[in-house]
Coordinates of C-alpha atoms in Angstrom, one line a residue:
V1 CA 9.4 -2.4 -59.9
A2 CA 6.2 -3.6 -58.2
H3 CA 8.3 -5.8 -56.0
G4 CA 10.4 -2.7 -54.9
K5 CA 7.2 -0.7 -54.2
Q6 CA 5.8 -3.5 -52.1
A7 CA 9.0 -3.8 -50.1
K8 CA 9.1 0.0 -49.7
N9 CA 5.5 0.0 -48.4
F10 CA 6.2 -2.9 -46.0
I11 CA 9.3 -1.1 -44.6
S12 CA 7.3 2.1 -44.3
D13 CA 4.6 0.3 -42.3
C14 CA 7.1 -1.3 -40.1
V15 CA 8.8 2.0 -39.3
S16 CA 5.4 3.6 -38.6
Q17 CA 4.5 0.8 -36.2
A18 CA 7.9 0.9 -34.5
N19 CA 7.5 4.7 -34.0
W20 CA 4.0 4.2 -32.6
L21 CA 5.4 1.6 -30.2
V22 CA 8.2 3.8 -29.0
K23 CA 5.8 6.7 -28.4
A24 CA 3.4 4.4 -26.5
L25 CA 6.2 3.0 -24.3
D26 CA 7.5 6.5 -23.6
Q27 CA 4.0 7.7 -22.6
R28 CA 3.6 4.6 -20.4
A29 CA 6.9 5.3 -18.6
R30 CA 6.0 9.0 -18.1
T31 CA 2.7 8.0 -16.6
I32 CA 4.3 5.4 -14.2
L33 CA 6.8 8.1 -13.2
K34 CA 4.1 10.7 -12.6
V35 CA 2.0 8.3 -10.5
S36 CA 5.1 7.1 -8.5
I37 CA 6.3 10.7 -7.8
E38 CA 2.8 11.6 -6.5
I39 CA 2.7 8.5 -4.3
V40 CA 6.1 9.4 -2.8
K41 CA 4.8 13.0 -2.2
Q42 CA 1.6 11.7 -0.6
Q43 CA 3.4 9.1 1.6
E44 CA 6.4 11.2 2.5
R45 CA 6.0 10.5 6.2
F46 CA 6.1 6.8 5.5
F47 CA 9.4 7.1 3.6
D48 CA 10.8 9.3 6.4
H49 CA 9.5 7.5 9.5
G50 CA 8.1 4.0 8.5
V51 CA 4.9 2.1 8.2
R52 CA 3.4 3.7 11.4
F53 CA 3.2 7.0 9.5
M54 CA 1.5 5.7 6.4
R55 CA -1.5 7.8 5.6
P56 CA -4.8 6.6 4.1
L57 CA -4.7 7.0 0.3
I58 CA -7.1 6.1 -2.5
L59 CA -6.6 5.9 -6.2
K60 CA -8.8 9.0 -6.7
D61 CA -6.4 11.1 -4.5
I62 CA -3.6 10.4 -6.9
A63 CA -5.8 10.7 -10.1
D64 CA -7.1 14.1 -9.0
E65 CA -3.6 15.4 -8.2
I66 CA -2.0 14.4 -11.5
E67 CA -5.2 15.0 -13.5
M68 CA -5.7 11.5 -14.9
H69 CA -8.5 9.1 -14.7
E70 CA -8.7 6.8 -11.6
S71 CA -8.8 3.7 -13.9
T72 CA -5.5 4.9 -15.5
V73 CA -3.9 5.1 -12.0
S74 CA -5.3 1.7 -11.2
R75 CA -3.9 0.1 -14.4
V76 CA -0.5 1.8 -13.9
T77 CA -0.1 0.6 -10.3
N78 CA -1.1 -3.1 -11.1
N79 CA 1.9 -5.4 -10.8
K80 CA 4.4 -2.5 -10.7
F81 CA 7.0 -2.2 -7.9
M82 CA 9.0 0.6 -6.4
A83 CA 12.5 0.0 -4.9
T84 CA 12.9 2.3 -1.9
P85 CA 15.3 2.7 1.0
R86 CA 12.6 0.9 3.1
G87 CA 12.5 -2.0 0.7
M88 CA 10.6 -3.1 -2.4
F89 CA 6.9 -2.4 -2.5
E90 CA 4.1 -3.0 -4.9
L91 CA 2.6 0.4 -5.9
K92 CA -0.8 -0.9 -4.7
Y93 CA 0.7 -1.2 -1.2
F94 CA 0.6 2.6 -0.8
F95 CA -3.2 2.7 -1.1
S96 CA -4.9 1.9 2.1
S97 CA -8.4 2.5 3.5
S98 CA -8.7 4.9 6.4
I99 CA -9.6 4.4 10.0
S100 CA -11.0 7.3 11.9
S101 CA -9.3 9.1 14.6
V102 CA -11.0 9.1 18.0
Y103 CA -10.3 12.8 18.5
G104 CA -11.3 13.9 15.0
G105 CA -7.7 14.4 13.9
E106 CA -6.1 13.0 10.8
A107 CA -7.3 9.5 9.9
H108 CA -5.0 6.5 10.1
S109 CA -4.2 4.1 7.3
A110 CA -5.2 0.5 7.7
E111 CA -1.6 -0.5 7.1
S112 CA -0.3 1.7 9.9
V113 CA -2.9 0.2 12.2
K114 CA -2.0 -3.4 11.3
F115 CA 1.7 -2.5 12.0
R116 CA 0.7 -1.1 15.4
I117 CA -1.3 -4.2 16.2
K118 CA 1.7 -6.4 15.3
E119 CA 4.0 -4.2 17.4
L120 CA 1.7 -4.5 20.5
I121 CA 1.5 -8.3 20.1
D122 CA 5.3 -8.6 19.5
E123 CA 5.9 -6.6 22.7
E124 CA 3.4 -8.5 25.0
A125 CA 4.8 -10.4 28.0
P126 CA 4.0 -14.1 28.2
K127 CA 2.1 -13.4 31.4
K128 CA 0.2 -10.5 29.9
I129 CA -1.2 -11.6 26.6
L130 CA -3.5 -8.9 25.0
S131 CA -7.0 -9.9 24.0
D132 CA -8.6 -8.2 21.0
D133 CA -10.7 -6.2 23.4
K134 CA -7.6 -5.0 25.2
L135 CA -6.0 -4.1 21.9
V136 CA -9.0 -2.0 21.0
V137 CA -8.7 -0.1 24.3
I138 CA -4.9 0.6 23.7
L139 CA -5.6 1.7 20.2
K140 CA -8.4 4.0 21.2
D141 CA -6.1 5.5 23.9
E142 CA -3.7 6.2 21.0
G143 CA -6.4 7.9 19.0
I144 CA -7.4 5.1 16.7
D145 CA -11.2 4.5 16.5
I146 CA -11.4 0.7 15.7
A147 CA -13.9 -2.1 16.3
R148 CA -12.9 -5.4 18.0
R149 CA -13.9 -7.3 14.9
T150 CA -11.5 -5.1 12.8
V151 CA -8.7 -5.8 15.2
A152 CA -9.4 -9.5 14.9
K153 CA -9.5 -9.3 11.1
Y154 CA -6.2 -7.4 10.9
R155 CA -4.6 -9.8 13.4
E156 CA -5.7 -12.8 11.3
A157 CA -4.5 -11.1 8.1
L158 CA -1.1 -10.8 9.9
R159 CA -1.3 -14.5 10.7
L160 CA -1.2 -13.8 14.4
G161 CA -3.1 -16.2 16.7
S162 CA -5.8 -15.3 19.1
S163 CA -4.9 -14.4 22.7
V164 CA -5.6 -18.0 23.7
Q165 CA -3.4 -19.4 21.0
R166 CA -0.6 -16.9 21.8
R167 CA -0.8 -17.6 25.5
R168 CA -0.4 -21.4 24.9
A169 CA 2.5 -20.8 22.5
K170 CA 4.3 -18.4 24.8
N171 CA 3.9 -20.5 27.9
L172 CA 5.1 -23.8 26.4
P173 CA 8.2 -25.2 28.1
K174 CA 11.3 -24.5 26.1

């Protein structure tokens, strides 16, 4: 009889723990979905038009919108990925610091500015290699208020050589 009661208590504990785990996993899934839906809303222009249209976004923006703590949003976005028509992205990818607009308009995301720098360098002619200073001038003309050292930092992060390195590489005999 004592054996039967012990077994019954053990099974009851196991069922309670299993129920708790199922509820915790369900809550986690709902939280990830809530955060993901808000990211898609906030970055709608990125999904419609590409990286150039990514807007600056911080964890607090999402946390405030879905009424959760910023640390929860941070935890939820760590090592989680979203499959989109534009490819597979880590949720953290959608969070980007902002770069001011020259004309006081909407700020630009660091990711969209990096993308624009890469585009400009990819399009440069072998005889007209763009220096970081020239890139700053072009970006300012496009309304992006950016320092030369920031252009250099982004260019290096993209693993793109300096103007001298690119000039040498593009003018090598083929």
